[in-house]
Structures are given as C-alpha cells and as structure tokens.
PDB file of C-alpha atoms in Angstrom:
ATOM      1  CA  MET A   1     -27.755 -66.315   8.848  1.00  0.00           C
ATOM      2  CA  GLY A   2     -27.927 -65.639  12.579  1.00  0.00           C
ATOM      3  CA  ARG A   3     -25.354 -66.380  15.240  1.00  0.00           C
ATOM      4  CA  ASP A   4     -27.353 -69.460  16.272  1.00  0.00           C
ATOM      5  CA  ASP A   5     -26.951 -70.788  12.715  1.00  0.00           C
ATOM      6  CA  ARG A   6     -23.198 -70.202  12.891  1.00  0.00           C
ATOM      7  CA  ILE A   7     -22.244 -71.260  16.418  1.00  0.00           C
ATOM      8  CA  ASP A   8     -23.540 -74.480  17.934  1.00  0.00           C
ATOM      9  CA  LEU A   9     -22.223 -74.687  21.486  1.00  0.00           C
ATOM     10  CA  LYS A  10     -23.911 -78.054  22.120  1.00  0.00           C
ATOM     11  CA  ALA A  11     -22.175 -79.619  19.121  1.00  0.00           C
ATOM     12  CA  GLY A  12     -19.053 -77.523  19.702  1.00  0.00           C
ATOM     13  CA  THR A  13     -18.891 -76.190  16.147  1.00  0.00           C
ATOM     14  CA  VAL A  14     -18.784 -72.966  14.205  1.00  0.00           C
ATOM     15  CA  ARG A  15     -20.036 -72.765  10.620  1.00  0.00           C
ATOM     16  CA  VAL A  16     -18.054 -70.492   8.298  1.00  0.00           C
ATOM     17  CA  ARG A  17     -20.134 -69.336   5.340  1.00  0.00           C
ATOM     18  CA  ALA A  18     -19.004 -65.769   4.684  1.00  0.00           C
ATOM     19  CA  ALA A  19     -16.158 -63.394   5.452  1.00  0.00           C
ATOM     20  CA  TYR A  20     -15.624 -59.662   5.613  1.00  0.00           C
ATOM     21  CA  VAL A  21     -12.955 -58.285   3.326  1.00  0.00           C
ATOM     22  CA  GLU A  22     -11.482 -54.866   4.002  1.00  0.00           C
ATOM     23  CA  ARG A  23     -11.100 -53.114   0.644  1.00  0.00           C
ATOM     24  CA  SER A  24      -8.154 -50.796   0.058  1.00  0.00           C
ATOM     25  CA  THR A  25     -10.688 -48.043  -0.673  1.00  0.00           C
ATOM     26  CA  GLY A  26     -12.079 -48.365   2.852  1.00  0.00           C
ATOM     27  CA  PRO A  27     -15.349 -50.280   2.949  1.00  0.00           C
ATOM     28  CA  LEU A  28     -15.792 -53.708   4.529  1.00  0.00           C
ATOM     29  CA  VAL A  29     -17.608 -56.054   2.178  1.00  0.00           C
ATOM     30  CA  LEU A  30     -19.333 -59.264   3.235  1.00  0.00           C
ATOM     31  CA  GLY A  31     -18.954 -62.054   0.749  1.00  0.00           C
ATOM     32  CA  PRO A  32     -17.942 -65.656   0.286  1.00  0.00           C
ATOM     33  CA  PRO A  33     -14.655 -66.863   1.768  1.00  0.00           C
ATOM     34  CA  LYS A  34     -11.533 -66.620  -0.409  1.00  0.00           C
ATOM     35  CA  SER A  35     -11.844 -70.233  -1.532  1.00  0.00           C
ATOM     36  CA  LYS A  36     -14.555 -72.855  -1.848  1.00  0.00           C
ATOM     37  CA  ALA A  37     -12.882 -74.738   1.027  1.00  0.00           C
ATOM     38  CA  GLY A  38     -13.358 -71.644   3.193  1.00  0.00           C
ATOM     39  CA  ARG A  39     -17.012 -72.609   3.634  1.00  0.00           C
ATOM     40  CA  ARG A  40     -16.751 -75.181   6.391  1.00  0.00           C
ATOM     41  CA  ILE A  41     -17.716 -76.345   9.853  1.00  0.00           C
ATOM     42  CA  VAL A  42     -14.908 -76.189  12.414  1.00  0.00           C
ATOM     43  CA  GLY A  43     -14.841 -77.784  15.841  1.00  0.00           C
ATOM     44  CA  ILE A  44     -14.555 -75.588  18.931  1.00  0.00           C
ATOM     45  CA  PRO A  45     -12.403 -76.995  21.756  1.00  0.00           C
ATOM     46  CA  GLN A  46     -14.594 -77.821  24.769  1.00  0.00           C
ATOM     47  CA  ALA A  47     -12.162 -75.917  27.022  1.00  0.00           C
ATOM     48  CA  ILE A  48     -13.164 -72.566  25.514  1.00  0.00           C
ATOM     49  CA  ILE A  49     -16.921 -73.090  25.268  1.00  0.00           C
ATOM     50  CA  PRO A  50     -17.634 -71.632  28.757  1.00  0.00           C
ATOM     51  CA  ALA A  51     -15.745 -68.424  27.867  1.00  0.00           C
ATOM     52  CA  LEU A  52     -17.494 -68.269  24.482  1.00  0.00           C
ATOM     53  CA  ARG A  53     -20.881 -68.805  26.149  1.00  0.00           C
ATOM     54  CA  GLU A  54     -20.133 -65.932  28.557  1.00  0.00           C
ATOM     55  CA  HIS A  55     -18.943 -63.689  25.697  1.00  0.00           C
ATOM     56  CA  LEU A  56     -22.142 -64.350  23.745  1.00  0.00           C
ATOM     57  CA  ALA A  57     -24.319 -63.569  26.792  1.00  0.00           C
ATOM     58  CA  VAL A  58     -22.500 -60.365  27.742  1.00  0.00           C
ATOM     59  CA  PHE A  59     -21.288 -58.811  24.494  1.00  0.00           C
ATOM     60  CA  VAL A  60     -23.435 -60.099  21.625  1.00  0.00           C
ATOM     61  CA  LYS A  61     -26.820 -58.594  20.835  1.00  0.00           C
ATOM     62  CA  ALA A  62     -29.832 -60.899  20.822  1.00  0.00           C
ATOM     63  CA  GLU A  63     -30.590 -60.190  17.156  1.00  0.00           C
ATOM     64  CA  PRO A  64     -30.162 -63.234  14.932  1.00  0.00           C
ATOM     65  CA  ASP A  65     -27.717 -61.461  12.599  1.00  0.00           C
ATOM     66  CA  ALA A  66     -25.559 -59.987  15.397  1.00  0.00           C
ATOM     67  CA  LEU A  67     -21.825 -60.381  14.939  1.00  0.00           C
ATOM     68  CA  VAL A  68     -19.975 -62.430  17.556  1.00  0.00           C
ATOM     69  CA  PHE A  69     -17.069 -59.960  17.580  1.00  0.00           C
ATOM     70  CA  SER A  70     -18.037 -56.470  16.534  1.00  0.00           C
ATOM     71  CA  GLY A  71     -17.025 -52.840  16.555  1.00  0.00           C
ATOM     72  CA  ILE A  72     -18.444 -50.286  18.984  1.00  0.00           C
ATOM     73  CA  LYS A  73     -21.695 -49.793  17.065  1.00  0.00           C
ATOM     74  CA  GLY A  74     -22.235 -53.507  16.447  1.00  0.00           C
ATOM     75  CA  GLY A  75     -20.828 -53.500  12.920  1.00  0.00           C
ATOM     76  CA  PRO A  76     -17.848 -55.446  11.658  1.00  0.00           C
ATOM     77  CA  LEU A  77     -14.602 -54.961  13.553  1.00  0.00           C
ATOM     78  CA  ARG A  78     -11.966 -53.266  11.437  1.00  0.00           C
ATOM     79  CA  ARG A  79      -8.376 -54.430  11.529  1.00  0.00           C
ATOM     80  CA  SER A  80      -7.241 -50.898  12.364  1.00  0.00           C
ATOM     81  CA  GLY A  81      -9.418 -50.757  15.509  1.00  0.00           C
ATOM     82  CA  PHE A  82      -8.871 -54.280  16.784  1.00  0.00           C
ATOM     83  CA  ASN A  83      -5.985 -53.605  19.191  1.00  0.00           C
ATOM     84  CA  ARG A  84      -7.718 -50.654  20.830  1.00  0.00           C
ATOM     85  CA  LEU A  85     -11.170 -52.245  21.125  1.00  0.00           C
ATOM     86  CA  SER A  86      -9.946 -55.630  22.304  1.00  0.00           C
ATOM     87  CA  SER A  87      -7.144 -54.384  24.604  1.00  0.00           C
ATOM     88  CA  TRP A  88      -4.914 -56.839  22.746  1.00  0.00           C
ATOM     89  CA  PRO A  89      -1.601 -55.125  23.596  1.00  0.00           C
ATOM     90  CA  GLU A  90      -2.457 -55.142  27.295  1.00  0.00           C
ATOM     91  CA  ALA A  91      -3.518 -58.802  27.174  1.00  0.00           C
ATOM     92  CA  VAL A  92      -0.321 -60.001  25.475  1.00  0.00           C
ATOM     93  CA  ARG A  93       1.783 -57.897  27.832  1.00  0.00           C
ATOM     94  CA  ALA A  94      -0.035 -59.465  30.821  1.00  0.00           C
ATOM     95  CA  ILE A  95       0.891 -62.967  29.666  1.00  0.00           C
ATOM     96  CA  GLY A  96       4.439 -61.992  28.714  1.00  0.00           C
ATOM     97  CA  ALA A  97       3.939 -62.482  24.971  1.00  0.00           C
ATOM     98  CA  GLU A  98       4.718 -59.029  23.544  1.00  0.00           C
ATOM     99  CA  GLY A  99       4.816 -59.079  19.775  1.00  0.00           C
ATOM    100  CA  LEU A 100       2.034 -61.689  19.525  1.00  0.00           C
ATOM    101  CA  HIS A 101      -0.529 -60.798  16.864  1.00  0.00           C
ATOM    102  CA  VAL A 102      -4.073 -62.099  16.752  1.00  0.00           C
ATOM    103  CA  HIS A 103      -3.343 -63.950  13.490  1.00  0.00           C
ATOM    104  CA  ASP A 104      -0.593 -65.835  15.356  1.00  0.00           C
ATOM    105  CA  LEU A 105      -3.422 -67.643  17.147  1.00  0.00           C
ATOM    106  CA  ARG A 106      -4.490 -69.143  13.819  1.00  0.00           C
ATOM    107  CA  HIS A 107      -0.926 -70.322  13.223  1.00  0.00           C
ATOM    108  CA  THR A 108      -0.782 -71.806  16.714  1.00  0.00           C
ATOM    109  CA  GLY A 109      -4.046 -73.653  16.169  1.00  0.00           C
ATOM    110  CA  ASN A 110      -2.805 -74.972  12.834  1.00  0.00           C
ATOM    111  CA  MET A 111       0.450 -76.175  14.421  1.00  0.00           C
ATOM    112  CA  ILE A 112      -1.483 -77.996  17.159  1.00  0.00           C
ATOM    113  CA  ALA A 113      -3.751 -79.535  14.520  1.00  0.00           C
ATOM    114  CA  ALA A 114      -0.710 -80.731  12.554  1.00  0.00           C
ATOM    115  CA  GLU A 115       0.878 -82.124  15.750  1.00  0.00           C
ATOM    116  CA  SER A 116      -2.285 -84.167  16.314  1.00  0.00           C
ATOM    117  CA  GLY A 117      -1.268 -86.344  13.382  1.00  0.00           C
ATOM    118  CA  ALA A 118      -4.169 -85.172  11.211  1.00  0.00           C
ATOM    119  CA  GLY A 119      -3.787 -85.962   7.539  1.00  0.00           C
ATOM    120  CA  LEU A 120      -3.276 -83.370   4.843  1.00  0.00           C
ATOM    121  CA  LYS A 121      -6.927 -83.355   3.703  1.00  0.00           C
ATOM    122  CA  ASP A 122      -8.175 -82.921   7.288  1.00  0.00           C
ATOM    123  CA  LEU A 123      -5.770 -80.042   7.918  1.00  0.00           C
ATOM    124  CA  MET A 124      -6.841 -78.396   4.676  1.00  0.00           C
ATOM    125  CA  ALA A 125     -10.522 -78.722   5.636  1.00  0.00           C
ATOM    126  CA  ARG A 126      -9.979 -77.248   9.097  1.00  0.00           C
ATOM    127  CA  MET A 127      -7.896 -74.352   7.786  1.00  0.00           C
ATOM    128  CA  GLY A 128     -10.283 -73.669   4.908  1.00  0.00           C
ATOM    129  CA  HIS A 129      -7.669 -74.148   2.211  1.00  0.00           C
ATOM    130  CA  ASP A 130      -8.142 -75.876  -1.120  1.00  0.00           C
ATOM    131  CA  ASN A 131      -4.417 -75.741  -1.863  1.00  0.00           C
ATOM    132  CA  VAL A 132      -2.074 -78.213  -0.149  1.00  0.00           C
ATOM    133  CA  ARG A 133       0.764 -75.694   0.202  1.00  0.00           C
ATOM    134  CA  ALA A 134      -0.322 -74.124   3.515  1.00  0.00           C
ATOM    135  CA  ALA A 135      -1.248 -77.443   5.131  1.00  0.00           C
ATOM    136  CA  MET A 136       2.082 -78.956   4.114  1.00  0.00           C
ATOM    137  CA  ILE A 137       3.955 -76.059   5.751  1.00  0.00           C
ATOM    138  CA  TYR A 138       2.385 -76.972   9.084  1.00  0.00           C
ATOM    139  CA  GLN A 139       2.937 -80.699   8.591  1.00  0.00           C
ATOM    140  CA  HIS A 140       6.617 -80.179   7.788  1.00  0.00           C
ATOM    141  CA  ALA A 141       7.062 -77.795  10.700  1.00  0.00           C
ATOM    142  CA  VAL A 142       5.946 -80.416  13.214  1.00  0.00           C
ATOM    143  CA  ARG A 143       7.041 -83.561  11.486  1.00  0.00           C
ATOM    144  CA  GLY A 144      10.408 -84.392  12.944  1.00  0.00           C
ATOM    145  CA  ALA A 145       9.426 -87.850  11.714  1.00  0.00           C
ATOM    146  CA  ASP A 146      12.544 -88.276   9.623  1.00  0.00           C
ATOM    147  CA  LYS A 147      14.715 -87.816  12.720  1.00  0.00           C
ATOM    148  CA  SER A 148      12.617 -90.365  14.629  1.00  0.00           C
ATOM    149  CA  ILE A 149      12.838 -92.818  11.743  1.00  0.00           C
ATOM    150  CA  THR A 150      16.593 -92.296  11.449  1.00  0.00           C
ATOM    151  CA  ASP A 151      17.036 -92.796  15.206  1.00  0.00           C
ATOM    152  CA  ALA A 152      14.976 -96.005  15.100  1.00  0.00           C
ATOM    153  CA  ILE A 153      17.039 -97.372  12.213  1.00  0.00           C
ATOM    154  CA  ASP A 154      20.235 -96.424  14.043  1.00  0.00           C
ATOM    155  CA  LYS A 155      19.093 -98.209  17.223  1.00  0.00           C
ATOM    156  CA  HIS A 156      18.210-101.274  15.185  1.00  0.00           C
ATOM    157  CA  ILE A 157      21.575-101.346  13.427  1.00  0.00           C
ATOM    158  CA  THR A 158      23.600-100.845  16.585  1.00  0.00           C
ATOM    159  CA  GLY A 159      21.481-103.234  18.656  1.00  0.00           C
ATOM    160  CA  GLN A 160      20.604-100.530  21.202  1.00  0.00           C
ATOM    161  CA  ASP A 161      16.859-101.081  21.039  1.00  0.00           C
ATOM    162  CA  ASP A 162      15.998-102.070  24.625  1.00  0.00           C
ATOM    163  CA  GLU A 163      12.505-103.173  23.633  1.00  0.00           C
ATOM    164  CA  ASP A 164      13.797-105.623  21.017  1.00  0.00           C
ATOM    165  CA  ASP A 165      13.667-108.997  22.733  1.00  0.00           C
ATOM    166  CA  ASP A 166      13.299-111.214  19.668  1.00  0.00           C
ATOM    167  CA  GLY A 167      17.053-111.413  19.078  1.00  0.00           C
ATOM    168  CA  LEU A 168      16.786-109.932  15.569  1.00  0.00           C
ATOM    169  CA  SER A 169      18.429-106.607  16.329  1.00  0.00           C
ATOM    170  CA  GLY A 170      20.716-105.721  13.449  1.00  0.00           C
ATOM    171  CA  ALA A 171      19.449-108.624  11.325  1.00  0.00           C
ATOM    172  CA  LEU A 172      18.427-108.144   7.714  1.00  0.00           C
ATOM    173  CA  VAL A 173      14.765-108.843   7.119  1.00  0.00           C
ATOM    174  CA  PRO A 174      13.564-109.997   3.666  1.00  0.00           C
ATOM    175  CA  VAL A 175      10.821-107.911   2.083  1.00  0.00           C
ATOM    176  CA  GLY A 176       8.746-110.595   0.457  1.00  0.00           C
TER     177      GLY A 176
END
C-alpha cells in the first residue's frame, strides 16, 4: 500500500484504507479505520493539488510505503509532536487564527461539504461515518432552510414577493 496507491493527483483523490491509533500505553498501531465507512475514496480540491504535489516531492521519501506526513525519522507523526514538527502555532498566529487546532480543519471541510447541499449519505461517505448523527450535525448547522422557507411563506402571504407576476400572491392553492 504505497503512497501512489493512496493519492492519485491526476484523479484528485485520496484512498483511505487504514489509520494509526495512538494507544494509551504509548505505541501507534496501524489498523483499519474506526468504522467500515472509514474505508473510502475522498476527493482532493484542485486548488490544493499544486501544494500537495510540492509537499510530496520535497518531504516524502520515494519508497512506496512512505507516509505523506511523518515524524522526523519517517515514522508516523504523533499527536504530541505535531505542533512542534509542523510549526502549527506559528502558522495559525501568522493568519490571525490563534486557538485553531488541526482537527478544526476537518470540521471546516465538513461544514463546507454540508453547505454544498450534499445529501446525508454523501456527507457520511465523505466523512467516513456509518452513523447519521455526525452528518446531521453539519447539515443542521448550515441549514437555515427553515428560516428561508418561513420568509418565503411570509412574502407570499403579505404579497411582497417582487418576482410573483402571476397575480396569485396570497391566494390559496389547492393540493390536488
């Protein structure tokens, strides 16, 4: 399972087949993702492919099993060393986003995905969840649909819909 099997820059995808888990006793263990849905192919936005291509060329060893983001010796990157090795605190300070954690990027991506209008099943697939709970949190967070629906009904009732030129504003419409 080499990096070329996992990242396809031409197709703009990354294949997730395994995950490292940091055990409370210390070791990092490579195994299957937390859920069956965790094994997936996720699209990579075209806007970041040039930076990813550069990262792969500069920082990732040529070996087929090399990690895309690794610790100093090429092994898995531990949570405890991430900030120091990645200069994360300096980067978030430079963009004026102190307090931003790397996992917040996942939340941001999920919010953008939900704002796209993607359905529940598509959000679940992208996030790698087999439970609807997490996907619904993002859908509800961006919905605002009830307010839009309420406003549209209000405009219809009060006759303030400027685009309504059929003269039926405020009229009752039979269902069947």
